[in-house]
PDB file of C-alpha atoms in Angstrom:
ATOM      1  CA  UNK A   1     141.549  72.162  63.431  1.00  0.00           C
ATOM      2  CA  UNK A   2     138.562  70.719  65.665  1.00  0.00           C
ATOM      3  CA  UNK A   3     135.118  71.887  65.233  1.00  0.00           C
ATOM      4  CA  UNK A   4     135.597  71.796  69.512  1.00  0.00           C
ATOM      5  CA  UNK A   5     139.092  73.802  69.147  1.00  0.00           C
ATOM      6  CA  UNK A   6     137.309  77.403  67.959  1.00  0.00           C
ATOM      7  CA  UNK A   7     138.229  79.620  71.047  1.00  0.00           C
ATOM      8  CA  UNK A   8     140.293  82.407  70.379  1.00  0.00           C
ATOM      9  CA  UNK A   9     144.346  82.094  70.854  1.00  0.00           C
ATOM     10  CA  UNK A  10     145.737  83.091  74.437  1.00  0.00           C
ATOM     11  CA  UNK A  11     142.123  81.975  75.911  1.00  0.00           C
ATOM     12  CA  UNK A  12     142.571  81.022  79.496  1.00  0.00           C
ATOM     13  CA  UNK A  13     140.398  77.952  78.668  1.00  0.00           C
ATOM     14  CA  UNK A  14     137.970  76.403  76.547  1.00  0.00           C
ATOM     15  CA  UNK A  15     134.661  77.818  77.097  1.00  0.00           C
ATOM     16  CA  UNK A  16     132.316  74.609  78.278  1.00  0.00           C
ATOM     17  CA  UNK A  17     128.868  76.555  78.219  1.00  0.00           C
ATOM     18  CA  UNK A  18     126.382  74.638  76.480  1.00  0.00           C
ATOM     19  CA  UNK A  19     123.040  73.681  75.827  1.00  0.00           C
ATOM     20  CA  UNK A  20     121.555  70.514  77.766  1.00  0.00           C
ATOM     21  CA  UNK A  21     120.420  67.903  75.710  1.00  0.00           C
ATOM     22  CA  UNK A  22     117.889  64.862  77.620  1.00  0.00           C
ATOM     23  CA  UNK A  23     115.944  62.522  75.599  1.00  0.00           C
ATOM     24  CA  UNK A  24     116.645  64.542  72.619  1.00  0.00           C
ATOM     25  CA  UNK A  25     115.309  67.897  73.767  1.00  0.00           C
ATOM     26  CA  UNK A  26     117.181  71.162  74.223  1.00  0.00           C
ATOM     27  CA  UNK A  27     116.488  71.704  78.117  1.00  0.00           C
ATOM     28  CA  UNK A  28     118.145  74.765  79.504  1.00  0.00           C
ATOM     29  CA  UNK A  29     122.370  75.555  79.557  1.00  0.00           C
ATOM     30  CA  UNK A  30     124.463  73.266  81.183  1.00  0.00           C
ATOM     31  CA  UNK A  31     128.464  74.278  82.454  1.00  0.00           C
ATOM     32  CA  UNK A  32     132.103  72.906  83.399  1.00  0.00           C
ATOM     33  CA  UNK A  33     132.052  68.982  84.699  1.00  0.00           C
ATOM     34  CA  UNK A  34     128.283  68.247  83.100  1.00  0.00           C
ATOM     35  CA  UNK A  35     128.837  70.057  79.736  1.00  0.00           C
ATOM     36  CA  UNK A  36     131.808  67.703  79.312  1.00  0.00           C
ATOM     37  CA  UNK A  37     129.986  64.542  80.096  1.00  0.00           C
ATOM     38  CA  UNK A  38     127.527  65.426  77.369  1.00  0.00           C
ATOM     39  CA  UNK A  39     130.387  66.038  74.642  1.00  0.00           C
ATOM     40  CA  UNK A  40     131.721  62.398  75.687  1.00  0.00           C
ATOM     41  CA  UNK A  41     128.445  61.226  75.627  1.00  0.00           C
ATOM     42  CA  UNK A  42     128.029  62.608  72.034  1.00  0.00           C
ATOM     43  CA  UNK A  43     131.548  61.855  71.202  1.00  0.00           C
ATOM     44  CA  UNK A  44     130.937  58.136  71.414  1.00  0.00           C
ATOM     45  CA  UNK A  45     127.672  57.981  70.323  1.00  0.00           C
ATOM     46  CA  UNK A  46     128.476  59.686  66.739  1.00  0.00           C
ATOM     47  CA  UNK A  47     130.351  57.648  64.562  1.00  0.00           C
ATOM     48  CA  UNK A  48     133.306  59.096  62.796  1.00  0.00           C
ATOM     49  CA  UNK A  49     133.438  60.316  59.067  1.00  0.00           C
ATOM     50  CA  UNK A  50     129.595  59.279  58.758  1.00  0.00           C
ATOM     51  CA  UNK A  51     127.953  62.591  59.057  1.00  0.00           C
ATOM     52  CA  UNK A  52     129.153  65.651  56.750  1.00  0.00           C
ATOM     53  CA  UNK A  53     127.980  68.157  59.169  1.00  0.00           C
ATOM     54  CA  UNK A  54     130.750  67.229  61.624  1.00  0.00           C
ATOM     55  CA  UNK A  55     134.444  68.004  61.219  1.00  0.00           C
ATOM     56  CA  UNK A  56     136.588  64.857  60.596  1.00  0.00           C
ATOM     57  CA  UNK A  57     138.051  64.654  63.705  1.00  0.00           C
ATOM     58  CA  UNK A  58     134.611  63.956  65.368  1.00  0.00           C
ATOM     59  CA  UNK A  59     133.410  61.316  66.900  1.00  0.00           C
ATOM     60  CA  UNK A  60     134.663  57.371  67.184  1.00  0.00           C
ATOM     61  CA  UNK A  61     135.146  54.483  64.468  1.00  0.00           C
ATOM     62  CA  UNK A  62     133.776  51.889  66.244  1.00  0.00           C
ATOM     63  CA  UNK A  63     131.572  50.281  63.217  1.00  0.00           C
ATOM     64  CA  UNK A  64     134.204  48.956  62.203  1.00  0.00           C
ATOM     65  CA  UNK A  65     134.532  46.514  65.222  1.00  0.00           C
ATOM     66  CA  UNK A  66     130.502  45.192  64.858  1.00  0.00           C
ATOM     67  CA  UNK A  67     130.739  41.815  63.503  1.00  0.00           C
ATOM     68  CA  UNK A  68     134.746  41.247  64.715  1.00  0.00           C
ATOM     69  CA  UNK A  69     135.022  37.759  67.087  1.00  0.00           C
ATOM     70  CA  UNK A  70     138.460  38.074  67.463  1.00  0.00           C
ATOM     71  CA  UNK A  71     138.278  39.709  71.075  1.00  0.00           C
ATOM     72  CA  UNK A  72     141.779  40.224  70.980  1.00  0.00           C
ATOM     73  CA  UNK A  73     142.006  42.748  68.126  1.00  0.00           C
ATOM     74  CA  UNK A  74     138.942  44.603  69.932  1.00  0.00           C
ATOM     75  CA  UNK A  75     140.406  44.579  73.392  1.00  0.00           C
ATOM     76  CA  UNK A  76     143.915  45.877  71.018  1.00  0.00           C
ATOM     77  CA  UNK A  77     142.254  48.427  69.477  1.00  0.00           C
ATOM     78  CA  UNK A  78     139.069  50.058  71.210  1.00  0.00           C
ATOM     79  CA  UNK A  79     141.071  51.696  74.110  1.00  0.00           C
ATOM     80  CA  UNK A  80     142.925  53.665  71.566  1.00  0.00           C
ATOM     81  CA  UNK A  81     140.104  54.789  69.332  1.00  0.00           C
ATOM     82  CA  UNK A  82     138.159  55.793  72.204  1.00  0.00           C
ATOM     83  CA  UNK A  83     140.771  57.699  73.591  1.00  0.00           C
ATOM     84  CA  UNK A  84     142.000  59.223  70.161  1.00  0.00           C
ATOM     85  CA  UNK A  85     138.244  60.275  70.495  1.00  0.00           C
ATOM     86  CA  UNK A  86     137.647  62.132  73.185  1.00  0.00           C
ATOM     87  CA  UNK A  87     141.131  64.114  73.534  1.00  0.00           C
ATOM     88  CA  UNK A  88     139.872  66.094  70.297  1.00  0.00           C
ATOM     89  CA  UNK A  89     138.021  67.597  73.368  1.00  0.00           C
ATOM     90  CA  UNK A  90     140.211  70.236  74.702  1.00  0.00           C
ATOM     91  CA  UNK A  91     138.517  70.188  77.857  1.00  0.00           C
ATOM     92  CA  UNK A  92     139.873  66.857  78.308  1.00  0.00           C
ATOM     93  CA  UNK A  93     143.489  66.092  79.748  1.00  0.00           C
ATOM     94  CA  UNK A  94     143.514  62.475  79.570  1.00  0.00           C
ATOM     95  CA  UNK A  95     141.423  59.347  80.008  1.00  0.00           C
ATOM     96  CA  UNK A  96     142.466  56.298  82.484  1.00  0.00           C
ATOM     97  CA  UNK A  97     141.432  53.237  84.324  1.00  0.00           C
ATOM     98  CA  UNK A  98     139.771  52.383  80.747  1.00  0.00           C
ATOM     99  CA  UNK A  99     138.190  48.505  81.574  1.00  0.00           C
ATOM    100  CA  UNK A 100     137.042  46.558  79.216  1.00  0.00           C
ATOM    101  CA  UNK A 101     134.601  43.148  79.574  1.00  0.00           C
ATOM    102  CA  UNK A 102     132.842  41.205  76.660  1.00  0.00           C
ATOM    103  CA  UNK A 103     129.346  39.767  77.048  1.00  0.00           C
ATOM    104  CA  UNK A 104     128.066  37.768  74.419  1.00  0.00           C
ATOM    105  CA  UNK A 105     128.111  40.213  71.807  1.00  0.00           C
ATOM    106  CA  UNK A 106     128.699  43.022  73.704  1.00  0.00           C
ATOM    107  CA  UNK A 107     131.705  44.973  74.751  1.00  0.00           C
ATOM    108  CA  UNK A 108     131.622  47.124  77.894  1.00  0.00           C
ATOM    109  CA  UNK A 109     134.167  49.700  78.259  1.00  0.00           C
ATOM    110  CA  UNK A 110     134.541  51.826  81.588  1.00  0.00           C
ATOM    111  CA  UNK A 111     136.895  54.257  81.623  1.00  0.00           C
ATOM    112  CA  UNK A 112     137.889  58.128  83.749  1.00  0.00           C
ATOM    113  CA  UNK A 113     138.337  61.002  81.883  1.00  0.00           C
ATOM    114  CA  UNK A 114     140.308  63.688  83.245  1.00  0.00           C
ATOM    115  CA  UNK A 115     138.993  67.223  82.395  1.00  0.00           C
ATOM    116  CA  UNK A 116     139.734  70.569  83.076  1.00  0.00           C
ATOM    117  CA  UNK A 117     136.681  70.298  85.628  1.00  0.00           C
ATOM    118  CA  UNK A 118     137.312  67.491  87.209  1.00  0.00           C
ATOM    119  CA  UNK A 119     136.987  63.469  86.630  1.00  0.00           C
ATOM    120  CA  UNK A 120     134.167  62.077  84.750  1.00  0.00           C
ATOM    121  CA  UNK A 121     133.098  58.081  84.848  1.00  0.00           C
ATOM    122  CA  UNK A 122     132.035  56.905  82.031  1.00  0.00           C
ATOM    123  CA  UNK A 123     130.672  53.536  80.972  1.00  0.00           C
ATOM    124  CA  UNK A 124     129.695  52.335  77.268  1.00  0.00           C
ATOM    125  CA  UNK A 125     128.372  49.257  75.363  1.00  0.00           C
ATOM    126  CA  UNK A 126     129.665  48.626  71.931  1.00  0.00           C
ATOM    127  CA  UNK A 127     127.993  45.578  70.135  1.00  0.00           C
ATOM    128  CA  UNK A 128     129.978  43.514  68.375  1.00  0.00           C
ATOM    129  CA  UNK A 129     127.486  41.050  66.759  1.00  0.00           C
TER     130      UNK A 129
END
């Protein structure tokens, strides 16, 4: 079970209150659309089975990928580990119009995720080199 799964059974929905994280400081409570952007914003930002505090179902593998110049197998692979990634959420329903572009050594990924509040655009640089 997902550290983010730990509302009761029979809850309407997951509760999204939270505190508001900016430039690594605990600034007030954020709710509903914003909470949500912060947990995919953390999602993607914490790699997966690196940190023992988090549950193994946190986060994204995307270390894996630094150092690949076969854009191919990223371009295969990233829209599904990303996406693997953020339904742990609850709060999220499903992600779509996921883009992806390569820069150099850089791959940007855009992408909609569809939450219980709402649609949230989302845009991300993964370095590959």
């Amino acid at each position: 079970m997902s550290v983010l799964k730990t509302y009761a059974e029979g809850t309407a929905s997951a509760p999204s209150r939270t505190y508001r994280i900016h430039d690594g400081r605990i600034e007030g409570t954020i709710d509903g659309l914003n909470a949500v952007r912060q947990s995919i914003e953390l999602i993607l930002t914490t790699e997966r089975f690196q940190w023992q505090i988090f549950s193994p179902d946190y986060g994204v593998e995307l270390d894996e990928l630094i150092g690949e110049r076969r854009p191919a197998y990223v371009e295969a692979d990233i829209e599904r580990r990303i996406t693997d990634a953020l339904l742990e959420d609850d709060r999220i329903i499903g992600v779509k119009d996921f883009a992806l572009t390569f820069g150099g050594e850089i791959a940007r990924v855009s992408l909609t995720a569809v939450t219980a509040f709402g649609e949230a655009s989302i845009e991300r640089s993964v370095p590959l080199g």
